[in-house]
Tab-separated table of C-alpha atoms in Angstrom:
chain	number	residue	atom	x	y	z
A	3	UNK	CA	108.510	118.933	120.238
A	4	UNK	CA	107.344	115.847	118.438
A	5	UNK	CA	108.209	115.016	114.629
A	6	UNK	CA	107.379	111.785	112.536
A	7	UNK	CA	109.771	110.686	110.066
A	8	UNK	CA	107.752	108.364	107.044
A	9	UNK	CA	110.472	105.761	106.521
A	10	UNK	CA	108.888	102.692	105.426
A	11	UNK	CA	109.189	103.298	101.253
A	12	UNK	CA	110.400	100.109	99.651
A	13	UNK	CA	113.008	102.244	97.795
A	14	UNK	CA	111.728	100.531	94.773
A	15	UNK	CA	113.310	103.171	92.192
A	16	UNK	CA	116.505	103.093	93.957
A	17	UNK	CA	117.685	99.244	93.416
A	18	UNK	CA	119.944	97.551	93.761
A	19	UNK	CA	121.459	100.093	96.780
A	20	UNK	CA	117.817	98.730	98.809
A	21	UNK	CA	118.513	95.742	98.165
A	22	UNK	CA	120.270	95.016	101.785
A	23	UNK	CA	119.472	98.792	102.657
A	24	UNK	CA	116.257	100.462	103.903
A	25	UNK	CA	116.149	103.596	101.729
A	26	UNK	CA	116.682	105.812	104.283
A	27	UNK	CA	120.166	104.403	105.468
A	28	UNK	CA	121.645	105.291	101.584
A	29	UNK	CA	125.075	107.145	102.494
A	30	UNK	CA	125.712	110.615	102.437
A	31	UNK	CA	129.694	112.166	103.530
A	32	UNK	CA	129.753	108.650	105.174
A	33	UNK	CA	126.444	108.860	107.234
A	34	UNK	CA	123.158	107.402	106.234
A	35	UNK	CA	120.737	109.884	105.273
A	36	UNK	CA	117.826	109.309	108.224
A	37	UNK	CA	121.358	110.481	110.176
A	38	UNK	CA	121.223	113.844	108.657
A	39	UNK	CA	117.300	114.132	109.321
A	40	UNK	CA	117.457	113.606	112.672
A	41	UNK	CA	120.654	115.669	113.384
A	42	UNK	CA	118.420	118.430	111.463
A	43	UNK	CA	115.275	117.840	113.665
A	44	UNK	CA	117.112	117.533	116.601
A	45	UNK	CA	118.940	121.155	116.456
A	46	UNK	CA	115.198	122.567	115.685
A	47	UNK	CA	114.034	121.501	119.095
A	48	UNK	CA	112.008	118.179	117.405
A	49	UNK	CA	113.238	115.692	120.302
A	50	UNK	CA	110.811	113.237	120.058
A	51	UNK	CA	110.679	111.274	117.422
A	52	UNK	CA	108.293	108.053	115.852
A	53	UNK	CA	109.780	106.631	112.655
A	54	UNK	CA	107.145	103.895	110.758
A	55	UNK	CA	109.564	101.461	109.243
A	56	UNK	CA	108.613	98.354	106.864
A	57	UNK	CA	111.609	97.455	104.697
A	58	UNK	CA	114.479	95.832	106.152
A	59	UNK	CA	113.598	97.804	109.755
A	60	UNK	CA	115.833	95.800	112.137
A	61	UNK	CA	118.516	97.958	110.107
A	62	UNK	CA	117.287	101.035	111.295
A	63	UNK	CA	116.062	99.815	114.681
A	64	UNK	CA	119.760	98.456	115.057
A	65	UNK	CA	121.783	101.327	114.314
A	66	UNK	CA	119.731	104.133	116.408
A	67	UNK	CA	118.304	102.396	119.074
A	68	UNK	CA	116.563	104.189	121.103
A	69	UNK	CA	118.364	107.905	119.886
A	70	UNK	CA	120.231	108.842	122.814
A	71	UNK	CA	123.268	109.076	120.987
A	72	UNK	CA	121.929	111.773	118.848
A	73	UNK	CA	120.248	113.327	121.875
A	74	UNK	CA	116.768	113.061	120.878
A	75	UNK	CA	114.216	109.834	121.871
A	76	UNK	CA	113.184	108.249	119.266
A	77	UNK	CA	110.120	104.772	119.427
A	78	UNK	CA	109.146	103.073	115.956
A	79	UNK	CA	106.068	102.372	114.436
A	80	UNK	CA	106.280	99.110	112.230
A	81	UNK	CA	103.841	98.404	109.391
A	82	UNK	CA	102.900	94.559	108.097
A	83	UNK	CA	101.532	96.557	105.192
A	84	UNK	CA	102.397	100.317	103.790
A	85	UNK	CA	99.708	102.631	104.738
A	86	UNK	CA	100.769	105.729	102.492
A	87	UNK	CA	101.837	108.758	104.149
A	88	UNK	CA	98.714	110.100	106.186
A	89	UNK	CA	97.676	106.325	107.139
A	90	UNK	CA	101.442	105.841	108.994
A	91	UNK	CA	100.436	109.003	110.714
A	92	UNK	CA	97.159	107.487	111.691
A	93	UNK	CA	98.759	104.293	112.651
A	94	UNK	CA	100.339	106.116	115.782
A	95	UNK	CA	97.582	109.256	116.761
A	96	UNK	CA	97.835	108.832	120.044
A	97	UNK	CA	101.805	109.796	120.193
A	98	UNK	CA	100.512	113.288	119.346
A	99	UNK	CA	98.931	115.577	121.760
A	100	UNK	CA	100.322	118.878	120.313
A	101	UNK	CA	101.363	120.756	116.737
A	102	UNK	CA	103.678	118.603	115.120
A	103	UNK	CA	106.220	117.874	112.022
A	104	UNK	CA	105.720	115.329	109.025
A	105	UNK	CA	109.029	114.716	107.446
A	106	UNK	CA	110.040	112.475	104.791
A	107	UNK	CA	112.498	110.174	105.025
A	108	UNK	CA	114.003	110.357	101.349
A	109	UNK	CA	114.366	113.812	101.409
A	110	UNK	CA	117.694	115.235	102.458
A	111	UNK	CA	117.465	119.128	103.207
A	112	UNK	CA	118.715	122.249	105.328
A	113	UNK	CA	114.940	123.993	106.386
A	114	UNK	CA	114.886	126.234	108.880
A	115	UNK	CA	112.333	124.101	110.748
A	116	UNK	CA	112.308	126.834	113.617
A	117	UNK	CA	110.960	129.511	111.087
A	118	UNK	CA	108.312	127.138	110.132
A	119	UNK	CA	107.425	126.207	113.373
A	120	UNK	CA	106.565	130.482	114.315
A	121	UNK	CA	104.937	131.365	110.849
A	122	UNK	CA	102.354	127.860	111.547
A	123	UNK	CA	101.671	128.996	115.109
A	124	UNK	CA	101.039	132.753	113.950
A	125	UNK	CA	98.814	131.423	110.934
A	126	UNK	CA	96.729	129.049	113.321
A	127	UNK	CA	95.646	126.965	110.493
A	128	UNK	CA	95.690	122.800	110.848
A	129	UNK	CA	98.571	122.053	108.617
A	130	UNK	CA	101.110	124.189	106.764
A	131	UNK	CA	102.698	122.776	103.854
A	132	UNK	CA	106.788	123.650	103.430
A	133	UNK	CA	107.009	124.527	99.943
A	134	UNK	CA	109.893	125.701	97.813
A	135	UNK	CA	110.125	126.154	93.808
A	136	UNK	CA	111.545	123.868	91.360
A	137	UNK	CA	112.308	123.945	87.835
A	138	UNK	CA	110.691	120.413	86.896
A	139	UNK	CA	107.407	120.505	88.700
A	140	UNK	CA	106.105	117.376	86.522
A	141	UNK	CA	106.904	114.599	89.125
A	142	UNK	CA	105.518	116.463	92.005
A	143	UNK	CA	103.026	117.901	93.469
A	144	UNK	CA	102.428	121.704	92.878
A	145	UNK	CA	100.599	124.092	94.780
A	146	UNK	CA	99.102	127.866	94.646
A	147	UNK	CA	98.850	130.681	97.009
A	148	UNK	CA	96.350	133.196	97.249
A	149	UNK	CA	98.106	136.877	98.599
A	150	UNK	CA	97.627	135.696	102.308
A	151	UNK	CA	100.077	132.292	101.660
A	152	UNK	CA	96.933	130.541	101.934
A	153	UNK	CA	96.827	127.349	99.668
A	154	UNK	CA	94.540	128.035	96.821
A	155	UNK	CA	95.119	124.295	94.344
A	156	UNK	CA	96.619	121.659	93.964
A	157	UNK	CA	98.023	119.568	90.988
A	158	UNK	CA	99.439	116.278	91.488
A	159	UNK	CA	101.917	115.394	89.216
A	160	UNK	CA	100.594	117.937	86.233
A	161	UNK	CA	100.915	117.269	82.406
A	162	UNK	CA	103.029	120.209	81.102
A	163	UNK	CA	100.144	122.210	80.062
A	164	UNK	CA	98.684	122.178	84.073
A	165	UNK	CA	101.567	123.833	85.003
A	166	UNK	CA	101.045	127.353	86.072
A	167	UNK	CA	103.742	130.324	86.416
A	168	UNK	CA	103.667	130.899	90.083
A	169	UNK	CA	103.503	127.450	90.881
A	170	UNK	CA	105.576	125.905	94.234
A	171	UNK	CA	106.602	122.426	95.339
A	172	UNK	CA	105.396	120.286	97.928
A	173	UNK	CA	108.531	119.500	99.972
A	174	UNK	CA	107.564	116.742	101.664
A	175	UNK	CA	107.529	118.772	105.362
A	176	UNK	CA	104.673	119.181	107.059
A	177	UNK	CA	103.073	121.300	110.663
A	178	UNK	CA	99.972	119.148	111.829
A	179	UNK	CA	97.317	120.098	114.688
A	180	UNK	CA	96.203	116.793	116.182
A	181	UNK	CA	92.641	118.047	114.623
A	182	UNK	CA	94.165	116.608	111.513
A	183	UNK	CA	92.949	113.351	112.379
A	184	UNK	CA	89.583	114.102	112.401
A	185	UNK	CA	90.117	113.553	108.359
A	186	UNK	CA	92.248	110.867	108.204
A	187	UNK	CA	90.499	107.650	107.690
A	188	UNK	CA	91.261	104.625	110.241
A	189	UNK	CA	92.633	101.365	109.053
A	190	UNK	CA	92.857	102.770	105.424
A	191	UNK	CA	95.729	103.944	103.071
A	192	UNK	CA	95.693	107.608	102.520
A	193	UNK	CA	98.244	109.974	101.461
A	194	UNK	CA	98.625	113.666	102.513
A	195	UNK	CA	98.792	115.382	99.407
A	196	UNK	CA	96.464	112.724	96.996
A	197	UNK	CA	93.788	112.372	99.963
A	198	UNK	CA	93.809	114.731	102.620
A	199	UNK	CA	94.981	118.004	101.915
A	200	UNK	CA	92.675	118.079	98.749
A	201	UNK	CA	89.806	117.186	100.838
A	202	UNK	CA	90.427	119.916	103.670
A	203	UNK	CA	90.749	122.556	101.063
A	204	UNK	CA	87.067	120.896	99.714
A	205	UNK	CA	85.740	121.956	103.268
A	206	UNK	CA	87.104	125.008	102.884
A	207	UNK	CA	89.323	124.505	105.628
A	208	UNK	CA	92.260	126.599	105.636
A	209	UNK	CA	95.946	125.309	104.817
A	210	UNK	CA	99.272	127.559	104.647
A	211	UNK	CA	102.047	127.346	102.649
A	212	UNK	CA	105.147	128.091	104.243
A	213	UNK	CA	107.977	128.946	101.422
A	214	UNK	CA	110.959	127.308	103.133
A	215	UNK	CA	114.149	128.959	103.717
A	216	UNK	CA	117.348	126.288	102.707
A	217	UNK	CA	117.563	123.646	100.200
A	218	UNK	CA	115.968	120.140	99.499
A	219	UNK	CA	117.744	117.068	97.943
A	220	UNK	CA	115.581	114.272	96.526
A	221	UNK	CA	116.851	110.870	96.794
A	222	UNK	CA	114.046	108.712	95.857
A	223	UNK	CA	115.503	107.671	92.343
A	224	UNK	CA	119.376	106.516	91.315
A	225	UNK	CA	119.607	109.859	89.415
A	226	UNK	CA	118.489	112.130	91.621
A	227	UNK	CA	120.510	110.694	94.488
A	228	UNK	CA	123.699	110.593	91.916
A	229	UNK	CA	122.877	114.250	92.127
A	230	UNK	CA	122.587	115.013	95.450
A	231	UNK	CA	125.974	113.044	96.437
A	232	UNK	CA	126.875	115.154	93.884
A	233	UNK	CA	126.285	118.145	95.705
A	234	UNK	CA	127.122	117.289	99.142
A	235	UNK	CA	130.572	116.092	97.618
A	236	UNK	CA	131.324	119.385	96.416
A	237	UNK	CA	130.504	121.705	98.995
A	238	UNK	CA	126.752	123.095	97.283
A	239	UNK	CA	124.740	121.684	100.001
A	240	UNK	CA	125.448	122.363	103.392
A	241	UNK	CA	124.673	119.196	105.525
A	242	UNK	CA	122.614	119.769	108.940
């Protein structure tokens, strides 16, 4: 199975640790983090792997190679300029010829990616969104589900007073039929959950959201990855 893992984020919020560090190489329990992601993919059956890369990405280049090590294959997609999250996938269309994942690369979690993988193919929709619930929705994206798990809205970053009760949270993992880029733009920046999902629910085009079974670390500011080391120090949060 193929996965892409978006990588290229300047880690802007998370100075000065990106300072001689791509973002995803931050250490967790002595590993770098894009470690843990592919160790994770790997043991779901995602073997082949394209990472985009923009800061610093001899680091990463350097240090997996070519991913034999971690038993998976693993090519690299480098961008002069960052194309947002559906324009990396874009970038590299032709690597995909079958349903595949979308994983970002600041996100450290457990998913049962294999669960995922079954409840997309028995939905046969074009993308399913992994979702889970947090208690501070405001710096995310939220989404609704109608009684089928079918999604129903979405809020981007909501004031407090958009904030529903049965809202969920984008988690950042994604199941894609190569149909999806039929709506992704060429040659333009475009993000999945600003751009594209919005627009496919416009069409009326169906999207599920998958309610993921484990637990999902951010690490995309100082704080939150204070936290998470926090909680891979002591034992809450199961590494892959």
């Amino acid at each position: 199975m193929k996965a892409m893992v978006l990588a290229a984020g300047r880690g802007t919020r998370l100075k000065p640790l990106t300072n001689s560090i791509p973002k995803p190489m931050i250490p967790f329990a002595g590993k770098p983090l894009l470690e843990h992601i592919i160790k994770l993919l790997a043991q779901h059956g995602f073997d082949e792997l394209i990472i985009n890369l923009y800061h610093l990405p001899e680091v990463i280049q350097d240090y997996f190679g070519d991913g034999s090590k971690w038993n998976v294959h693993i090519s690299y997609s480098l961008e002069d300029e960052l194309l947002g999250t559906a324009g990396a996938v874009r970038k590299v269309m032709n690597f995909f010829d079958e349903p595949f994942l979308v994983y970002y690369g600041d996100n450290l979690t457990n998913f049962d990616l294999t669960n995922m993988l079954r409840a997309h193919q028995q939905q046969q929709v074009i993308a399913s969104i992994g979702l889970l619930w947090m208690d501070d929705p405001t710096t995310r994206g939220i989404i609704g589900l109608d009684e089928n798990g079918l999604i129903n809205r979405f809020i981007e970053k909501p004031r407090p007073e958009q904030v529903f009760d049965d809202y969920l949270i984008n988690a950042g993992t994604y199941l894609l039929e190569p149909e999806i880029f039929d709506f992704i733009p060429r040659d333009q920046v475009s993000d999945f959950s600003h751009d594209i999902f919005p627009a496919l629910r416009r069409e009326d085009r169906a999207l599920y959201g998958h309610r993921m079974r484990g637990d999902l670390l951010s690490t995309d500011t100082l704080e939150r990855y204070e936290y998470a080391c926090q909680h891979v120090d002591s034992g809450a949060f199961t590494l892959p």
